[in-house]
């Protein structure tokens, strides 16, 4: 297969001079109907506006499981830890579709997003989100024993 066919197969197209590549699909629709270009000239959206868009999307009365998963995947791809209010709204949307497994997976993903600062950030997040979790009947990761791997050994360096 020649280079041009291979590039077109993966969504790229050579420009007229043959040296540079451009993507065939230049725009992607994000939450709130905003279009974002996949080139260097796109507008940056700040974190507050992004979280408002996510919250508006998750509070849609006709939201279903697929739409929630789409929103959670979009949030997880961002390089930020969601605010406790956003986590609470996401848990309410998940509870509305009655998917406890998704709620647990979402909490695990937020815990993993805390990274090496999990010992300071995670307890604060749980303190803020715990009332919502109790109201919705969602157990914490610690109550389920998911805070540590199943076959974890004691860390000799602690």
Short mmCIF file of the C-alpha atoms (twelve columns), coordinates in Angstrom:
data_MODEL
# 
_entry.id   MODEL 
# 
loop_
_atom_site.group_PDB 
_atom_site.id 
_atom_site.type_symbol 
_atom_site.label_atom_id 
_atom_site.label_alt_id 
_atom_site.label_comp_id 
_atom_site.label_asym_id 
_atom_site.label_seq_id 
_atom_site.Cartn_x 
_atom_site.Cartn_y 
_atom_site.Cartn_z 
_atom_site.pdbx_PDB_model_num 
ATOM 1   C CA . UNK A 1   0.000   0.000  0.000  1 
ATOM 2   C CA . UNK A 2   1.491   3.348  -0.927 1 
ATOM 3   C CA . UNK A 3   1.908   6.206  1.538  1 
ATOM 4   C CA . UNK A 4   -1.026  8.312  0.263  1 
ATOM 5   C CA . UNK A 5   -3.509  5.429  0.650  1 
ATOM 6   C CA . UNK A 6   -2.188  4.654  4.128  1 
ATOM 7   C CA . UNK A 7   -2.522  8.284  5.232  1 
ATOM 8   C CA . UNK A 8   -6.061  8.577  3.867  1 
ATOM 9   C CA . UNK A 9   -6.972  5.355  5.616  1 
ATOM 10  C CA . UNK A 10  -5.991  6.857  8.976  1 
ATOM 11  C CA . UNK A 11  -7.762  10.169 8.355  1 
ATOM 12  C CA . UNK A 12  -4.933  12.311 7.024  1 
ATOM 13  C CA . UNK A 13  -4.416  13.911 3.632  1 
ATOM 14  C CA . UNK A 14  -1.251  15.321 2.080  1 
ATOM 15  C CA . UNK A 15  -1.314  19.018 1.152  1 
ATOM 16  C CA . UNK A 16  -0.464  20.278 -2.330 1 
ATOM 17  C CA . UNK A 17  3.285   20.462 -1.704 1 
ATOM 18  C CA . UNK A 18  3.313   16.939 -0.266 1 
ATOM 19  C CA . UNK A 19  5.413   17.894 2.760  1 
ATOM 20  C CA . UNK A 20  2.785   18.640 5.382  1 
ATOM 21  C CA . UNK A 21  -0.254  16.710 6.481  1 
ATOM 22  C CA . UNK A 22  -3.651  17.989 7.473  1 
ATOM 23  C CA . UNK A 23  -6.422  16.120 9.169  1 
ATOM 24  C CA . UNK A 24  -9.531  15.338 7.090  1 
ATOM 25  C CA . UNK A 25  -11.913 15.974 9.989  1 
ATOM 26  C CA . UNK A 26  -10.998 19.495 11.190 1 
ATOM 27  C CA . UNK A 27  -13.785 20.094 13.728 1 
ATOM 28  C CA . UNK A 28  -15.260 18.160 16.636 1 
ATOM 29  C CA . UNK A 29  -18.462 19.063 18.463 1 
ATOM 30  C CA . UNK A 30  -18.021 19.125 22.231 1 
ATOM 31  C CA . UNK A 31  -20.515 19.566 25.065 1 
ATOM 32  C CA . UNK A 32  -22.780 22.560 24.797 1 
ATOM 33  C CA . UNK A 33  -22.735 22.529 21.003 1 
ATOM 34  C CA . UNK A 34  -19.369 24.292 20.774 1 
ATOM 35  C CA . UNK A 35  -17.218 23.324 17.834 1 
ATOM 36  C CA . UNK A 36  -13.532 22.925 18.449 1 
ATOM 37  C CA . UNK A 37  -11.068 22.803 15.604 1 
ATOM 38  C CA . UNK A 38  -8.370  20.166 15.757 1 
ATOM 39  C CA . UNK A 39  -5.724  22.612 14.572 1 
ATOM 40  C CA . UNK A 40  -3.585  25.173 16.323 1 
ATOM 41  C CA . UNK A 41  -6.049  28.016 15.733 1 
ATOM 42  C CA . UNK A 42  -8.880  26.693 17.943 1 
ATOM 43  C CA . UNK A 43  -10.235 28.620 20.916 1 
ATOM 44  C CA . UNK A 44  -9.244  27.364 24.304 1 
ATOM 45  C CA . UNK A 45  -12.165 26.805 26.658 1 
ATOM 46  C CA . UNK A 46  -11.443 27.555 30.335 1 
ATOM 47  C CA . UNK A 47  -12.070 25.011 33.098 1 
ATOM 48  C CA . UNK A 48  -15.079 26.825 34.582 1 
ATOM 49  C CA . UNK A 49  -16.891 27.005 31.248 1 
ATOM 50  C CA . UNK A 50  -16.009 23.376 30.536 1 
ATOM 51  C CA . UNK A 51  -17.419 22.225 33.884 1 
ATOM 52  C CA . UNK A 52  -20.585 24.311 33.338 1 
ATOM 53  C CA . UNK A 53  -21.068 22.551 29.995 1 
ATOM 54  C CA . UNK A 54  -20.596 19.125 31.603 1 
ATOM 55  C CA . UNK A 55  -22.992 19.976 34.453 1 
ATOM 56  C CA . UNK A 56  -25.628 21.215 32.000 1 
ATOM 57  C CA . UNK A 57  -25.197 18.040 29.946 1 
ATOM 58  C CA . UNK A 58  -25.475 15.758 33.001 1 
ATOM 59  C CA . UNK A 59  -28.587 17.548 34.287 1 
ATOM 60  C CA . UNK A 60  -30.508 16.867 31.080 1 
ATOM 61  C CA . UNK A 61  -33.808 15.196 32.112 1 
ATOM 62  C CA . UNK A 62  -33.660 12.835 29.104 1 
ATOM 63  C CA . UNK A 63  -30.107 11.610 29.725 1 
ATOM 64  C CA . UNK A 64  -29.456 7.898  29.339 1 
ATOM 65  C CA . UNK A 65  -26.601 5.552  30.244 1 
ATOM 66  C CA . UNK A 66  -24.759 6.033  26.970 1 
ATOM 67  C CA . UNK A 67  -24.827 9.824  27.274 1 
ATOM 68  C CA . UNK A 68  -23.551 9.624  30.847 1 
ATOM 69  C CA . UNK A 69  -20.688 7.354  29.802 1 
ATOM 70  C CA . UNK A 70  -19.829 9.794  27.006 1 
ATOM 71  C CA . UNK A 71  -19.701 12.708 29.472 1 
ATOM 72  C CA . UNK A 72  -17.634 10.749 31.999 1 
ATOM 73  C CA . UNK A 73  -15.184 9.673  29.287 1 
ATOM 74  C CA . UNK A 74  -14.836 13.287 28.140 1 
ATOM 75  C CA . UNK A 75  -14.226 14.405 31.738 1 
ATOM 76  C CA . UNK A 76  -11.697 11.645 32.317 1 
ATOM 77  C CA . UNK A 77  -9.696  12.661 29.255 1 
ATOM 78  C CA . UNK A 78  -9.182  16.164 30.639 1 
ATOM 79  C CA . UNK A 79  -6.104  16.914 32.694 1 
ATOM 80  C CA . UNK A 80  -8.036  17.952 35.780 1 
ATOM 81  C CA . UNK A 81  -9.705  16.467 38.812 1 
ATOM 82  C CA . UNK A 82  -13.426 17.330 38.836 1 
ATOM 83  C CA . UNK A 83  -14.793 19.588 41.542 1 
ATOM 84  C CA . UNK A 84  -16.885 17.907 44.278 1 
ATOM 85  C CA . UNK A 85  -20.044 19.576 42.942 1 
ATOM 86  C CA . UNK A 86  -19.406 18.089 39.499 1 
ATOM 87  C CA . UNK A 87  -18.802 14.659 41.027 1 
ATOM 88  C CA . UNK A 88  -22.081 14.929 42.965 1 
ATOM 89  C CA . UNK A 89  -24.007 15.886 39.841 1 
ATOM 90  C CA . UNK A 90  -22.414 13.005 37.925 1 
ATOM 91  C CA . UNK A 91  -23.368 10.575 40.713 1 
ATOM 92  C CA . UNK A 92  -26.956 11.877 40.665 1 
ATOM 93  C CA . UNK A 93  -27.137 11.343 36.896 1 
ATOM 94  C CA . UNK A 94  -25.701 7.830  37.276 1 
ATOM 95  C CA . UNK A 95  -28.190 7.038  40.024 1 
ATOM 96  C CA . UNK A 96  -31.034 8.289  37.828 1 
ATOM 97  C CA . UNK A 97  -30.239 5.518  35.326 1 
ATOM 98  C CA . UNK A 98  -29.701 3.113  38.276 1 
ATOM 99  C CA . UNK A 99  -26.193 1.916  37.345 1 
ATOM 100 C CA . UNK A 100 -24.309 1.272  40.595 1 
ATOM 101 C CA . UNK A 101 -21.391 -0.364 38.759 1 
ATOM 102 C CA . UNK A 102 -20.838 2.807  36.730 1 
ATOM 103 C CA . UNK A 103 -20.901 4.873  39.925 1 
ATOM 104 C CA . UNK A 104 -18.201 2.681  41.485 1 
ATOM 105 C CA . UNK A 105 -16.079 2.780  38.304 1 
ATOM 106 C CA . UNK A 106 -16.455 6.560  38.170 1 
ATOM 107 C CA . UNK A 107 -15.305 6.910  41.775 1 
ATOM 108 C CA . UNK A 108 -12.335 4.639  41.024 1 
ATOM 109 C CA . UNK A 109 -11.395 6.757  38.021 1 
ATOM 110 C CA . UNK A 110 -11.560 9.960  40.084 1 
ATOM 111 C CA . UNK A 111 -9.412  8.282  42.736 1 
ATOM 112 C CA . UNK A 112 -6.877  7.320  40.064 1 
ATOM 113 C CA . UNK A 113 -6.906  10.878 38.675 1 
ATOM 114 C CA . UNK A 114 -5.739  12.111 42.079 1 
ATOM 115 C CA . UNK A 115 -2.458  10.340 41.347 1 
ATOM 116 C CA . UNK A 116 0.359   10.684 43.824 1 
ATOM 117 C CA . UNK A 117 -1.580  13.341 45.748 1 
ATOM 118 C CA . UNK A 118 -4.409  10.908 46.502 1 
ATOM 119 C CA . UNK A 119 -3.599  10.879 50.231 1 
ATOM 120 C CA . UNK A 120 -4.478  14.567 50.482 1 
ATOM 121 C CA . UNK A 121 -7.014  15.152 47.693 1 
ATOM 122 C CA . UNK A 122 -9.118  11.969 47.959 1 
ATOM 123 C CA . UNK A 123 -10.109 12.380 51.665 1 
ATOM 124 C CA . UNK A 124 -11.182 15.971 50.970 1 
ATOM 125 C CA . UNK A 125 -13.213 14.885 47.906 1 
ATOM 126 C CA . UNK A 126 -14.872 12.102 49.922 1 
ATOM 127 C CA . UNK A 127 -15.670 14.533 52.749 1 
ATOM 128 C CA . UNK A 128 -17.433 16.811 50.263 1 
ATOM 129 C CA . UNK A 129 -19.199 14.059 48.254 1 
ATOM 130 C CA . UNK A 130 -20.071 11.666 51.105 1 
ATOM 131 C CA . UNK A 131 -23.450 13.285 51.950 1 
ATOM 132 C CA . UNK A 132 -24.559 12.904 48.326 1 
ATOM 133 C CA . UNK A 133 -23.346 9.306  48.261 1 
ATOM 134 C CA . UNK A 134 -25.256 8.503  51.462 1 
ATOM 135 C CA . UNK A 135 -28.387 10.170 50.091 1 
ATOM 136 C CA . UNK A 136 -28.159 8.102  46.880 1 
ATOM 137 C CA . UNK A 137 -27.165 4.867  48.627 1 
ATOM 138 C CA . UNK A 138 -23.779 4.579  46.893 1 
ATOM 139 C CA . UNK A 139 -21.100 2.922  49.043 1 
ATOM 140 C CA . UNK A 140 -17.588 4.350  49.226 1 
ATOM 141 C CA . UNK A 141 -14.586 2.532  47.802 1 
ATOM 142 C CA . UNK A 142 -13.320 1.954  51.334 1 
ATOM 143 C CA . UNK A 143 -16.610 0.297  52.370 1 
ATOM 144 C CA . UNK A 144 -16.340 -2.056 49.406 1 
ATOM 145 C CA . UNK A 145 -12.654 -2.762 49.991 1 
ATOM 146 C CA . UNK A 146 -11.723 -1.246 46.625 1 
ATOM 147 C CA . UNK A 147 -9.350  1.314  48.093 1 
ATOM 148 C CA . UNK A 148 -6.513  -1.234 47.920 1 
ATOM 149 C CA . UNK A 149 -5.792  -3.969 45.412 1 
ATOM 150 C CA . UNK A 150 -7.057  -7.411 46.370 1 
ATOM 151 C CA . UNK A 151 -3.607  -8.975 46.784 1 
ATOM 152 C CA . UNK A 152 -1.818  -5.863 48.070 1 
ATOM 153 C CA . UNK A 153 1.147   -6.302 50.364 1 
ATOM 154 C CA . UNK A 154 2.249   -3.901 53.056 1 
ATOM 155 C CA . UNK A 155 4.554   -1.196 51.692 1 
ATOM 156 C CA . UNK A 156 7.916   -1.625 53.455 1 
ATOM 157 C CA . UNK A 157 8.857   2.009  52.723 1 
ATOM 158 C CA . UNK A 158 5.973   3.595  54.641 1 
# 
